[in-house]
Amino acid sequence: MERLLRKCQIRNQLVRECMAEFLGVYILILFGCGSVAQVTTTQDEKGQYLSINLGFALGVTFGVFVSRGVSGAHLNPAVSLSMCILGRHPWMKLPFYIFFQVFGAFVAAATVSLQYYDAIQMYSGGKLTVTGPTATAGIFCTYPADYLSVWGGVVDQVIGTAALLLCVLAIGDQRNSSLPDGLQPVLVGALVLVIGISMGSNSGYALNPARDFGPRLFTFIAGWGVDVFRAGGGWWWVPIVAPFVGAVLGTLIYELMIEVHHPPVPSELHTEDKKGLELDTLEPDF
Protein backbone atom coordinates (compact mmCIF):
# COMPACT_ATOMS: atom_id res chain seq x y z
CA MET A 1 0.00 0.00 0.00
CA GLU A 2 2.81 2.38 0.87
CA ARG A 3 4.50 1.81 -2.49
CA LEU A 4 1.21 2.36 -4.29
CA LEU A 5 0.69 5.66 -2.45
CA ARG A 6 4.22 6.75 -3.38
CA LYS A 7 3.40 6.24 -7.05
CA CYS A 8 0.44 8.60 -6.61
CA GLN A 9 2.64 11.33 -5.16
CA ILE A 10 2.52 14.65 -7.00
CA ARG A 11 5.74 16.64 -6.84
CA ASN A 12 4.63 19.81 -8.63
CA GLN A 13 4.20 22.40 -5.88
CA LEU A 14 1.50 24.44 -7.64
CA VAL A 15 -0.62 21.35 -8.30
CA ARG A 16 -0.31 20.33 -4.66
CA GLU A 17 -1.34 23.79 -3.51
CA CYS A 18 -4.36 23.85 -5.83
CA MET A 19 -5.46 20.43 -4.60
CA ALA A 20 -5.16 21.65 -1.00
CA GLU A 21 -7.24 24.75 -1.73
CA PHE A 22 -9.86 22.61 -3.48
CA LEU A 23 -10.12 20.22 -0.54
CA GLY A 24 -10.07 22.96 2.10
CA VAL A 25 -12.95 24.83 0.45
CA TYR A 26 -14.75 21.53 -0.12
CA ILE A 27 -14.68 20.84 3.63
CA LEU A 28 -15.83 24.38 4.39
CA ILE A 29 -18.86 24.19 2.10
CA LEU A 30 -19.68 20.58 2.95
CA PHE A 31 -20.14 21.42 6.63
CA GLY A 32 -21.45 24.96 6.08
CA CYS A 33 -24.08 24.31 3.42
CA GLY A 34 -24.80 20.93 5.01
CA SER A 35 -25.85 22.72 8.19
CA VAL A 36 -28.11 25.05 6.17
CA ALA A 37 -29.68 22.05 4.44
CA GLN A 38 -30.42 20.35 7.75
CA VAL A 39 -31.96 23.46 9.31
CA THR A 40 -34.00 24.32 6.20
CA THR A 41 -35.39 20.89 5.32
CA THR A 42 -36.37 20.10 8.93
CA GLN A 43 -37.99 23.54 9.31
CA ASP A 44 -35.80 24.40 12.32
CA GLU A 45 -36.64 21.17 14.14
CA LYS A 46 -33.05 19.90 13.94
CA GLY A 47 -31.11 23.10 14.22
CA GLN A 48 -31.53 26.84 14.10
CA TYR A 49 -29.59 29.89 12.88
CA LEU A 50 -26.83 29.30 15.42
CA SER A 51 -26.39 25.79 13.99
CA ILE A 52 -25.56 27.37 10.64
CA ASN A 53 -23.08 29.75 12.27
CA LEU A 54 -21.37 26.81 13.96
CA GLY A 55 -21.41 24.73 10.78
CA PHE A 56 -19.57 27.38 8.79
CA ALA A 57 -17.23 28.24 11.67
CA LEU A 58 -16.16 24.63 12.20
CA GLY A 59 -16.08 24.08 8.44
CA VAL A 60 -13.56 26.90 8.14
CA THR A 61 -11.56 25.54 11.07
CA PHE A 62 -11.21 22.06 9.62
CA GLY A 63 -10.74 23.39 6.09
CA VAL A 64 -7.77 25.39 7.38
CA PHE A 65 -6.37 22.36 9.21
CA VAL A 66 -6.65 20.28 6.04
CA SER A 67 -4.86 22.69 3.71
CA ARG A 68 -2.68 25.13 5.64
CA GLY A 69 0.52 23.08 5.56
CA VAL A 70 0.44 22.88 1.76
CA SER A 71 -1.21 26.04 0.40
CA GLY A 72 -1.47 28.37 3.37
CA ALA A 73 -5.24 27.75 3.57
CA HIS A 74 -6.53 30.86 1.84
CA LEU A 75 -9.88 29.18 1.05
CA ASN A 76 -11.14 32.52 -0.27
CA PRO A 77 -10.22 34.44 -3.45
CA ALA A 78 -10.39 37.71 -1.49
CA VAL A 79 -7.79 36.40 0.95
CA SER A 80 -5.57 35.26 -1.94
CA LEU A 81 -5.82 38.72 -3.52
CA SER A 82 -4.84 40.38 -0.25
CA MET A 83 -1.84 38.09 0.15
CA CYS A 84 -0.73 39.03 -3.38
CA ILE A 85 -1.07 42.73 -2.61
CA LEU A 86 1.05 42.27 0.51
CA GLY A 87 3.70 40.45 -1.50
CA ARG A 88 3.19 37.23 0.44
CA HIS A 89 1.79 35.24 -2.48
CA PRO A 90 2.86 35.18 -6.15
CA TRP A 91 0.45 36.90 -8.54
CA MET A 92 1.06 34.10 -11.04
CA LYS A 93 -0.68 31.62 -8.71
CA LEU A 94 -3.74 33.80 -8.08
CA PRO A 95 -5.94 32.60 -11.00
CA PHE A 96 -5.12 28.96 -10.22
CA TYR A 97 -6.05 29.40 -6.55
CA ILE A 98 -9.32 31.14 -7.45
CA PHE A 99 -10.31 28.47 -9.97
CA PHE A 100 -9.75 25.59 -7.57
CA GLN A 101 -11.44 27.42 -4.69
CA VAL A 102 -14.55 27.91 -6.83
CA PHE A 103 -14.33 24.32 -8.09
CA GLY A 104 -14.11 22.99 -4.54
CA ALA A 105 -17.20 24.96 -3.54
CA PHE A 106 -19.07 23.71 -6.65
CA VAL A 107 -18.29 20.05 -5.91
CA ALA A 108 -19.17 20.46 -2.23
CA ALA A 109 -22.54 21.97 -3.15
CA ALA A 110 -23.17 19.00 -5.44
CA THR A 111 -22.31 16.67 -2.56
CA VAL A 112 -24.73 18.39 -0.18
CA SER A 113 -27.43 18.27 -2.86
CA LEU A 114 -26.86 14.55 -3.31
CA GLN A 115 -26.86 13.87 0.42
CA TYR A 116 -30.04 15.89 1.02
CA TYR A 117 -31.75 15.10 -2.27
CA ASP A 118 -34.76 13.34 -0.73
CA ALA A 119 -35.11 15.93 2.02
CA ILE A 120 -35.01 18.80 -0.48
CA GLN A 121 -37.59 17.12 -2.70
CA MET A 122 -39.89 16.51 0.26
CA TYR A 123 -39.53 20.02 1.66
CA SER A 124 -40.00 21.77 -1.70
CA GLY A 125 -42.74 19.50 -3.02
CA GLY A 126 -40.50 18.56 -5.93
CA LYS A 127 -40.18 22.16 -7.17
CA LEU A 128 -36.74 23.71 -6.97
CA THR A 129 -37.40 27.39 -6.31
CA VAL A 130 -35.25 30.39 -5.46
CA THR A 131 -37.87 32.47 -3.66
CA GLY A 132 -41.05 31.70 -1.77
CA PRO A 133 -41.98 29.75 1.38
CA THR A 134 -40.35 26.51 0.23
CA ALA A 135 -37.34 27.99 -1.54
CA THR A 136 -34.23 25.83 -1.36
CA ALA A 137 -31.64 27.74 -3.42
CA GLY A 138 -30.61 29.56 -0.23
CA ILE A 139 -29.23 26.29 1.09
CA PHE A 140 -26.31 26.71 -1.28
CA CYS A 141 -25.66 30.41 -1.83
CA THR A 142 -26.66 33.75 -0.35
CA TYR A 143 -29.61 36.01 -1.10
CA PRO A 144 -30.48 39.39 0.42
CA ALA A 145 -33.23 39.98 2.97
CA ASP A 146 -36.37 41.54 1.51
CA TYR A 147 -35.54 44.94 3.00
CA LEU A 148 -31.96 45.06 1.71
CA SER A 149 -31.08 47.12 -1.36
CA VAL A 150 -28.32 46.05 -3.69
CA TRP A 151 -26.07 48.89 -2.56
CA GLY A 152 -26.94 48.16 1.05
CA GLY A 153 -25.71 44.64 0.34
CA VAL A 154 -22.48 45.99 -1.13
CA VAL A 155 -21.85 47.94 2.07
CA ASP A 156 -22.73 44.88 4.14
CA GLN A 157 -20.24 42.66 2.30
CA VAL A 158 -17.48 45.26 2.24
CA ILE A 159 -17.70 45.80 6.01
CA GLY A 160 -17.94 42.10 6.78
CA THR A 161 -15.00 41.11 4.59
CA ALA A 162 -12.90 44.02 5.84
CA ALA A 163 -13.49 42.81 9.41
CA LEU A 164 -12.59 39.27 8.33
CA LEU A 165 -9.25 40.24 6.76
CA LEU A 166 -8.33 42.67 9.49
CA CYS A 167 -8.71 39.98 12.14
CA VAL A 168 -7.14 37.21 10.02
CA LEU A 169 -4.03 39.36 9.57
CA ALA A 170 -3.97 40.04 13.31
CA ILE A 171 -4.18 36.31 14.07
CA GLY A 172 -1.27 35.62 11.75
CA ASP A 173 0.87 38.57 12.90
CA GLN A 174 3.44 36.96 15.20
CA ARG A 175 4.93 40.37 16.01
CA ASN A 176 1.61 41.55 17.40
CA SER A 177 0.71 38.52 19.51
CA SER A 178 2.53 35.22 19.34
CA LEU A 179 0.00 32.38 19.20
CA PRO A 180 0.53 28.61 19.27
CA ASP A 181 0.50 27.35 15.70
CA GLY A 182 -2.40 24.95 16.24
CA LEU A 183 -4.58 27.65 17.77
CA GLN A 184 -4.74 29.85 14.67
CA PRO A 185 -7.29 27.74 12.70
CA VAL A 186 -9.53 27.61 15.78
CA LEU A 187 -9.44 31.39 16.10
CA VAL A 188 -10.19 31.83 12.40
CA GLY A 189 -13.24 29.61 12.91
CA ALA A 190 -14.24 31.68 15.95
CA LEU A 191 -13.89 34.80 13.81
CA VAL A 192 -16.29 33.40 11.20
CA LEU A 193 -18.67 32.48 14.02
CA VAL A 194 -18.75 35.98 15.48
CA ILE A 195 -19.20 37.55 12.03
CA GLY A 196 -22.15 35.23 11.41
CA ILE A 197 -23.68 36.07 14.78
CA SER A 198 -23.26 39.83 14.34
CA MET A 199 -23.46 40.42 10.56
CA GLY A 200 -25.47 37.55 9.11
CA SER A 201 -29.07 38.73 8.91
CA ASN A 202 -28.75 41.11 5.97
CA SER A 203 -27.55 38.66 3.35
CA GLY A 204 -26.01 35.57 4.91
CA TYR A 205 -22.40 36.79 5.29
CA ALA A 206 -20.85 35.24 2.16
CA LEU A 207 -17.58 37.21 2.47
CA ASN A 208 -16.07 34.80 -0.02
CA PRO A 209 -16.58 34.88 -3.81
CA ALA A 210 -15.81 31.16 -4.16
CA ARG A 211 -18.17 30.19 -1.34
CA ASP A 212 -21.04 31.94 -3.13
CA PHE A 213 -20.35 31.62 -6.86
CA GLY A 214 -19.39 27.93 -6.89
CA PRO A 215 -22.65 26.76 -5.25
CA ARG A 216 -24.67 29.34 -7.23
CA LEU A 217 -23.29 27.95 -10.47
CA PHE A 218 -24.20 24.45 -9.28
CA THR A 219 -27.80 25.46 -8.53
CA PHE A 220 -28.07 27.09 -11.96
CA ILE A 221 -27.04 23.81 -13.61
CA ALA A 222 -28.87 21.46 -11.23
CA GLY A 223 -32.40 22.69 -11.79
CA TRP A 224 -32.96 25.99 -9.99
CA GLY A 225 -32.37 27.79 -13.28
CA VAL A 226 -31.60 31.35 -14.21
CA ASP A 227 -33.52 32.74 -11.24
CA VAL A 228 -30.42 32.18 -9.10
CA PHE A 229 -28.92 35.12 -11.01
CA ARG A 230 -32.11 37.22 -11.18
CA ALA A 231 -33.28 37.04 -7.56
CA GLY A 232 -32.70 39.96 -5.23
CA GLY A 233 -32.59 42.47 -8.06
CA GLY A 234 -29.63 40.78 -9.72
CA TRP A 235 -27.90 40.19 -6.40
CA TRP A 236 -25.49 37.53 -7.66
CA TRP A 237 -22.57 39.86 -8.42
CA VAL A 238 -22.52 41.48 -4.96
CA PRO A 239 -20.95 38.55 -3.03
CA ILE A 240 -18.38 38.24 -5.81
CA VAL A 241 -17.23 41.85 -6.19
CA ALA A 242 -17.80 43.40 -2.76
CA PRO A 243 -15.63 40.91 -0.79
CA PHE A 244 -12.62 41.82 -2.94
CA VAL A 245 -13.13 45.49 -2.09
CA GLY A 246 -13.65 44.71 1.58
CA ALA A 247 -10.58 42.47 1.71
CA VAL A 248 -8.34 45.19 0.30
CA LEU A 249 -9.86 47.73 2.70
CA GLY A 250 -9.38 45.50 5.74
CA THR A 251 -5.81 44.71 4.68
CA LEU A 252 -4.94 48.39 4.29
CA ILE A 253 -6.49 49.28 7.65
CA TYR A 254 -4.49 46.64 9.51
CA GLU A 255 -1.26 47.37 7.70
CA LEU A 256 -1.47 51.16 8.10
CA MET A 257 -2.71 51.18 11.68
CA ILE A 258 -0.87 48.20 13.20
CA GLU A 259 1.69 46.18 11.26
CA VAL A 260 3.70 48.94 9.61
CA HIS A 261 4.38 50.46 13.04
CA HIS A 262 6.00 47.39 14.59
CA PRO A 263 9.58 48.14 15.70
CA PRO A 264 12.16 46.36 13.54
CA VAL A 265 13.35 42.98 14.78
CA PRO A 266 17.10 42.52 15.44
CA SER A 267 17.64 40.73 12.13
CA GLU A 268 16.17 43.70 10.26
CA LEU A 269 18.35 46.11 12.22
CA HIS A 270 21.40 44.01 11.38
CA THR A 271 20.46 44.06 7.68
CA GLU A 272 19.99 47.84 7.73
CA ASP A 273 23.33 48.35 9.50
CA LYS A 274 25.04 46.10 6.96
CA LYS A 275 23.54 48.08 4.08
CA GLY A 276 24.67 51.29 5.75
CA LEU A 277 28.23 50.01 6.06
CA GLU A 278 28.24 48.95 2.41
CA LEU A 279 27.06 52.41 1.36
CA ASP A 280 29.76 54.04 3.51
CA THR A 281 32.46 52.00 1.80
CA LEU A 282 31.18 53.10 -1.58
CA GLU A 283 31.29 56.84 -0.75
CA PRO A 284 34.33 58.61 -2.26
CA ASP A 285 36.82 60.39 -0.02
CA PHE A 286 37.20 64.14 -0.57
Coordinates of N, CA, C and O in Angstrom, one line a residue, residues 27-129:
I27 N -14.3 21.1 2.2 CA -14.7 20.8 3.6 C -15.5 22.0 4.2 O -16.5 21.8 4.9
L28 N -15.1 23.2 3.9 CA -15.8 24.4 4.4 C -17.3 24.4 3.9 O -18.2 24.5 4.7
I29 N -17.5 24.2 2.7 CA -18.9 24.2 2.1 C -19.7 22.9 2.5 O -20.9 23.0 2.7
L30 N -19.0 21.8 2.6 CA -19.7 20.6 3.0 C -20.3 20.7 4.3 O -21.5 20.4 4.5
F31 N -19.6 21.2 5.3 CA -20.1 21.4 6.6 C -21.1 22.6 6.7 O -22.1 22.6 7.4
G32 N -20.7 23.7 6.0 CA -21.5 25.0 6.1 C -22.8 24.8 5.4 O -23.9 25.0 6.0
C33 N -22.8 24.5 4.1 CA -24.1 24.3 3.4 C -24.8 23.1 3.9 O -26.1 23.1 3.9
G34 N -24.1 22.1 4.4 CA -24.8 20.9 5.0 C -25.6 21.3 6.2 O -26.8 20.8 6.4
S35 N -25.1 22.2 7.0 CA -25.9 22.7 8.2 C -27.1 23.5 7.8 O -28.1 23.4 8.4
V36 N -26.9 24.3 6.7 CA -28.1 25.1 6.2 C -29.2 24.1 5.7 O -30.4 24.3 5.9
A37 N -28.7 23.0 5.0 CA -29.7 22.0 4.4 C -30.4 21.4 5.6 O -31.7 21.2 5.5
Q38 N -29.8 21.0 6.6 CA -30.4 20.4 7.8 C -31.4 21.3 8.4 O -32.6 20.9 8.7
V39 N -31.1 22.5 8.7 CA -32.0 23.5 9.3 C -33.2 23.7 8.4 O -34.3 23.8 8.9
T40 N -32.9 23.9 7.1 CA -34.0 24.3 6.2 C -35.0 23.2 6.0 O -36.2 23.4 6.1
T41 N -34.5 22.0 5.7 CA -35.4 20.9 5.3 C -36.1 20.3 6.5 O -37.2 19.6 6.3
T42 N -35.6 20.6 7.7 CA -36.4 20.1 8.9 C -37.2 21.2 9.5 O -37.8 21.0 10.6
Q43 N -37.2 22.4 8.9 CA -38.0 23.5 9.3 C -37.6 23.9 10.8 O -38.5 24.1 11.6
D44 N -36.4 24.0 11.0 CA -35.8 24.4 12.3 C -36.0 23.4 13.4 O -35.7 23.7 14.6
E45 N -36.5 22.2 13.1 CA -36.6 21.2 14.1 C -35.3 20.5 14.6 O -35.2 20.1 15.7
K46 N -34.3 20.5 13.6 CA -33.0 19.9 13.9 C -31.9 20.9 13.7 O -31.0 20.7 12.9
G47 N -32.1 22.0 14.4 CA -31.1 23.1 14.2 C -31.8 24.4 14.0 O -32.9 24.5 13.5
Q48 N -31.0 25.5 14.3 CA -31.5 26.8 14.1 C -30.4 27.7 13.5 O -29.4 27.1 13.1
Y49 N -30.6 29.0 13.5 CA -29.6 29.9 12.9 C -28.2 29.7 13.5 O -27.2 29.7 12.8
L50 N -28.1 29.5 14.8 CA -26.8 29.3 15.4 C -26.2 28.0 14.9 O -24.9 27.9 14.8
S51 N -27.0 27.0 14.6 CA -26.4 25.8 14.0 C -25.6 26.1 12.7 O -24.6 25.5 12.4
I52 N -26.2 27.0 11.9 CA -25.6 27.4 10.6 C -24.3 28.1 10.9 O -23.2 27.9 10.3
N53 N -24.3 29.0 11.9 CA -23.1 29.7 12.3 C -22.0 28.8 12.7 O -20.8 28.9 12.3
L54 N -22.4 27.8 13.5 CA -21.4 26.8 14.0 C -20.9 25.9 12.8 O -19.7 25.6 12.8
G55 N -21.8 25.6 11.9 CA -21.4 24.7 10.8 C -20.4 25.4 9.9 O -19.4 24.8 9.5
F56 N -20.6 26.7 9.6 CA -19.6 27.4 8.8 C -18.3 27.6 9.6 O -17.2 27.5 9.0
A57 N -18.4 28.0 10.9 CA -17.2 28.2 11.7 C -16.3 27.0 11.8 O -15.1 27.1 11.6
L58 N -16.9 25.9 12.1 CA -16.2 24.6 12.2 C -15.7 24.1 10.8 O -14.6 23.5 10.7
G59 N -16.5 24.4 9.8 CA -16.1 24.1 8.4 C -14.8 24.8 8.1 O -13.9 24.3 7.5
V60 N -14.8 26.1 8.4 CA -13.6 26.9 8.1 C -12.4 26.3 8.9 O -11.3 26.2 8.4
T61 N -12.6 26.0 10.2 CA -11.6 25.5 11.1 C -10.9 24.3 10.5 O -9.7 24.2 10.4
F62 N -11.8 23.3 10.1 CA -11.2 22.1 9.6 C -10.7 22.2 8.2 O -9.7 21.5 7.8
G63 N -11.3 23.1 7.4 CA -10.7 23.4 6.1 C -9.3 24.0 6.2 O -8.5 23.6 5.4
V64 N -9.1 24.8 7.2 CA -7.8 25.4 7.4 C -6.8 24.3 7.8 O -5.7 24.2 7.3
F65 N -7.2 23.4 8.8 CA -6.4 22.4 9.2 C -6.0 21.4 8.1 O -4.8 21.0 8.0
V66 N -6.9 21.2 7.2 CA -6.7 20.3 6.0 C -5.6 20.8 5.1 O -4.7 20.1 4.6
S67 N -5.6 22.1 4.8 CA -4.9 22.7 3.7 C -3.7 23.6 4.1 O -2.9 23.9 3.2
R68 N -3.6 24.1 5.3 CA -2.7 25.1 5.6 C -1.2 24.7 5.5 O -0.4 25.6 5.1
G69 N -0.9 23.5 5.7 CA 0.5 23.1 5.6 C 1.0 23.0 4.1 O 2.2 23.0 3.9
V70 N 0.1 23.0 3.2 CA 0.4 22.9 1.8 C 0.3 24.2 1.0 O 1.2 24.7 0.3
S71 N -0.9 24.8 1.2 CA -1.2 26.0 0.4 C -1.3 27.3 1.2 O -1.4 28.4 0.7
G72 N -1.3 27.2 2.5 CA -1.5 28.4 3.4 C -2.9 28.6 3.7 O -3.2 29.5 4.5
A73 N -3.8 27.7 3.2 CA -5.2 27.7 3.6 C -5.9 29.1 3.4 O -6.5 29.7 4.3
H74 N -5.8 29.6 2.1 CA -6.5 30.9 1.8 C -8.0 30.6 1.9 O -8.8 31.4 2.5
L75 N -8.5 29.6 1.1 CA -9.9 29.2 1.0 C -10.8 30.3 0.6 O -12.1 30.1 0.8
N76 N -10.3 31.4 0.1 CA -11.1 32.5 -0.3 C -10.4 33.4 -1.3 O -9.2 33.8 -1.0
P77 N -10.9 33.6 -2.5 CA -10.2 34.4 -3.4 C -9.8 35.8 -2.9 O -8.8 36.4 -3.3
A78 N -10.7 36.4 -2.0 CA -10.4 37.7 -1.5 C -9.2 37.7 -0.6 O -8.4 38.6 -0.6
V79 N -9.0 36.6 0.1 CA -7.8 36.4 1.0 C -6.6 36.2 0.0 O -5.5 36.8 0.3
S80 N -6.7 35.4 -1.0 CA -5.6 35.3 -1.9 C -5.1 36.6 -2.6 O -4.0 36.9 -2.7
L81 N -6.1 37.4 -2.9 CA -5.8 38.7 -3.5 C -5.1 39.6 -2.5 O -4.1 40.2 -2.9
S82 N -5.5 39.6 -1.3 CA -4.8 40.4 -0.2 C -3.4 39.9 0.0 O -2.5 40.7 0.2
M83 N -3.2 38.6 0.0 CA -1.8 38.1 0.2 C -0.9 38.5 -1.0 O 0.2 38.8 -0.8
C84 N -1.5 38.6 -2.2 CA -0.7 39.0 -3.4 C -0.4 40.5 -3.2 O 0.8 40.9 -3.5
I85 N -1.3 41.3 -2.8 CA -1.1 42.7 -2.6 C 0.0 43.0 -1.6 O 0.9 43.9 -1.7
L86 N 0.0 42.1 -0.5 CA 1.1 42.3 0.5 C 2.4 41.7 0.1 O 3.4 41.8 0.9
G87 N 2.5 41.1 -1.1 CA 3.7 40.4 -1.5 C 4.0 39.1 -0.8 O 5.1 38.6 -0.9
R88 N 3.0 38.5 -0.2 CA 3.2 37.2 0.4 C 2.7 36.0 -0.4 O 2.8 34.9 0.1
H89 N 2.3 36.3 -1.6 CA 1.8 35.2 -2.5 C 2.0 35.7 -3.9 O 1.8 36.8 -4.3
P90 N 2.6 34.8 -4.8 CA 2.9 35.2 -6.2 C 1.6 35.5 -7.0 O 0.6 34.7 -6.9
W91 N 1.6 36.6 -7.7 CA 0.5 36.9 -8.5 C 0.2 35.8 -9.6 O -1.0 35.6 -10.0
M92 N 1.2 35.1 -10.0 CA 1.1 34.1 -11.0 C 0.1 33.0 -10.6 O -0.6 32.4 -11.3
K93 N 0.1 32.7 -9.3 CA -0.7 31.6 -8.7 C -2.1 32.0 -8.5 O -3.0 31.2 -8.2
L94 N -2.4 33.3 -8.5 CA -3.7 33.8 -8.1 C -4.9 33.2 -8.9 O -5.8 32.7 -8.3
P95 N -4.8 33.2 -10.2 CA -5.9 32.6 -11.0 C -6.1 31.1 -10.7 O -7.3 30.6 -10.8
F96 N -5.0 30.4 -10.5 CA -5.1 29.0 -10.2 C -5.8 28.7 -8.9 O -6.7 27.9 -8.7
Y97 N -5.4 29.5 -7.9 CA -6.1 29.4 -6.6 C -7.5 29.7 -6.6 O -8.4 28.9 -6.1
I98 N -7.9 30.8 -7.4 CA -9.3 31.1 -7.4 C -10.1 30.0 -8.1 O -11.2 29.7 -7.7
F99 N -9.6 29.5 -9.2 CA -10.3 28.5 -10.0 C -10.6 27.3 -9.1 O -11.7 26.8 -9.0
F100 N -9.6 26.8 -8.4 CA -9.8 25.6 -7.6 C -10.6 25.9 -6.3 O -11.2 24.9 -5.8
Q101 N -10.6 27.1 -5.8 CA -11.4 27.4 -4.7 C -12.9 27.4 -5.1 O -13.8 26.8 -4.5
V102 N -13.2 28.0 -6.3 CA -14.6 27.9 -6.8 C -15.0 26.5 -7.2 O -16.1 26.0 -6.9
F103 N -14.0 25.7 -7.7 CA -14.3 24.3 -8.1 C -14.6 23.5 -6.8 O -15.5 22.7 -6.8
G104 N -13.9 23.7 -5.8 CA -14.1 23.0 -4.5 C -15.5 23.3 -4.0 O -16.2 22.4 -3.5
A105 N -15.9 24.6 -4.0 CA -17.2 25.0 -3.5 C -18.3 24.3 -4.4 O -19.3 23.9 -3.9
F106 N -18.1 24.3 -5.7 CA -19.1 23.7 -6.6 C -19.3 22.2 -6.3 O -20.4 21.8 -6.2
V107 N -18.2 21.5 -6.2 CA -18.3 20.1 -5.9 C -18.9 19.8 -4.5 O -19.7 18.9 -4.4
A108 N -18.6 20.6 -3.6 CA -19.2 20.5 -2.2 C -20.7 20.7 -2.3 O -21.4 20.0 -1.6
A109 N -21.1 21.7 -3.0 CA -22.5 22.0 -3.1 C -23.2 20.8 -3.8 O -24.3 20.4 -3.4
A110 N -22.6 20.2 -4.8 CA -23.2 19.0 -5.4 C -23.3 17.8 -4.4 O -24.3 17.1 -4.4
T111 N -22.3 17.7 -3.6 CA -22.3 16.7 -2.6 C -23.4 16.9 -1.6 O -24.2 15.9 -1.2
V112 N -23.6 18.1 -1.1 CA -24.7 18.4 -0.2 C -26.1 18.1 -0.9 O -27.0 17.6 -0.2
S113 N -26.2 18.5 -2.1 CA -27.4 18.3 -2.9 C -27.7 16.8 -3.0 O -28.9 16.3 -2.8
L114 N -26.7 16.0 -3.2 CA -26.9 14.6 -3.3 C -27.3 14.0 -2.0 O -28.2 13.1 -1.9
Q115 N -26.6 14.4 -0.9 CA -26.9 13.9 0.4 C -28.3 14.2 0.9 O -28.9 13.4 1.6
Y116 N -28.7 15.4 0.6 CA -30.0 15.9 1.0 C -31.1 15.9 -0.1 O -32.1 16.6 0.0
Y117 N -30.8 15.1 -1.1 CA -31.8 15.1 -2.3 C -33.2 14.8 -1.9 O -34.1 15.5 -2.2
D118 N -33.4 13.7 -1.1 CA -34.8 13.3 -0.7 C -35.4 14.4 0.2 O -36.6 14.7 0.1
A119 N -34.6 14.9 1.1 CA -35.1 15.9 2.0 C -35.5 17.2 1.3 O -36.6 17.8 1.6
I120 N -34.7 17.6 0.3 CA -35.0 18.8 -0.5 C -36.3 18.6 -1.3 O -37.1 19.5 -1.4
Q121 N -36.4 17.4 -1.9 CA -37.6 17.1 -2.7 C -38.8 17.1 -1.8 O -39.9 17.6 -2.2
M122 N -38.7 16.5 -0.6 CA -39.9 16.5 0.3 C -40.3 17.9 0.7 O -41.4 18.3 0.7
Y123 N -39.3 18.7 1.1 CA -39.5 20.0 1.7 C -40.1 20.9 0.6 O -41.0 21.7 0.9
S124 N -39.6 20.8 -0.6 CA -40.0 21.8 -1.7 C -41.2 21.3 -2.5 O -41.7 22.0 -3.4
G125 N -41.6 20.1 -2.2 CA -42.7 19.5 -3.0 C -42.3 19.2 -4.4 O -43.1 19.1 -5.3
G126 N -41.0 18.9 -4.6 CA -40.5 18.6 -5.9 C -40.2 19.7 -6.8 O -39.8 19.5 -8.0
K127 N -40.4 21.0 -6.4 CA -40.2 22.2 -7.2 C -39.0 22.9 -6.6 O -39.0 23.4 -5.5
L128 N -38.0 23.0 -7.4 CA -36.7 23.7 -7.0 C -36.9 25.2 -7.2 O -36.8 25.6 -8.4
T129 N -37.1 26.0 -6.2 CA -37.4 27.4 -6.3 C -36.3 28.2 -5.6 O -35.7 27.8 -4.6

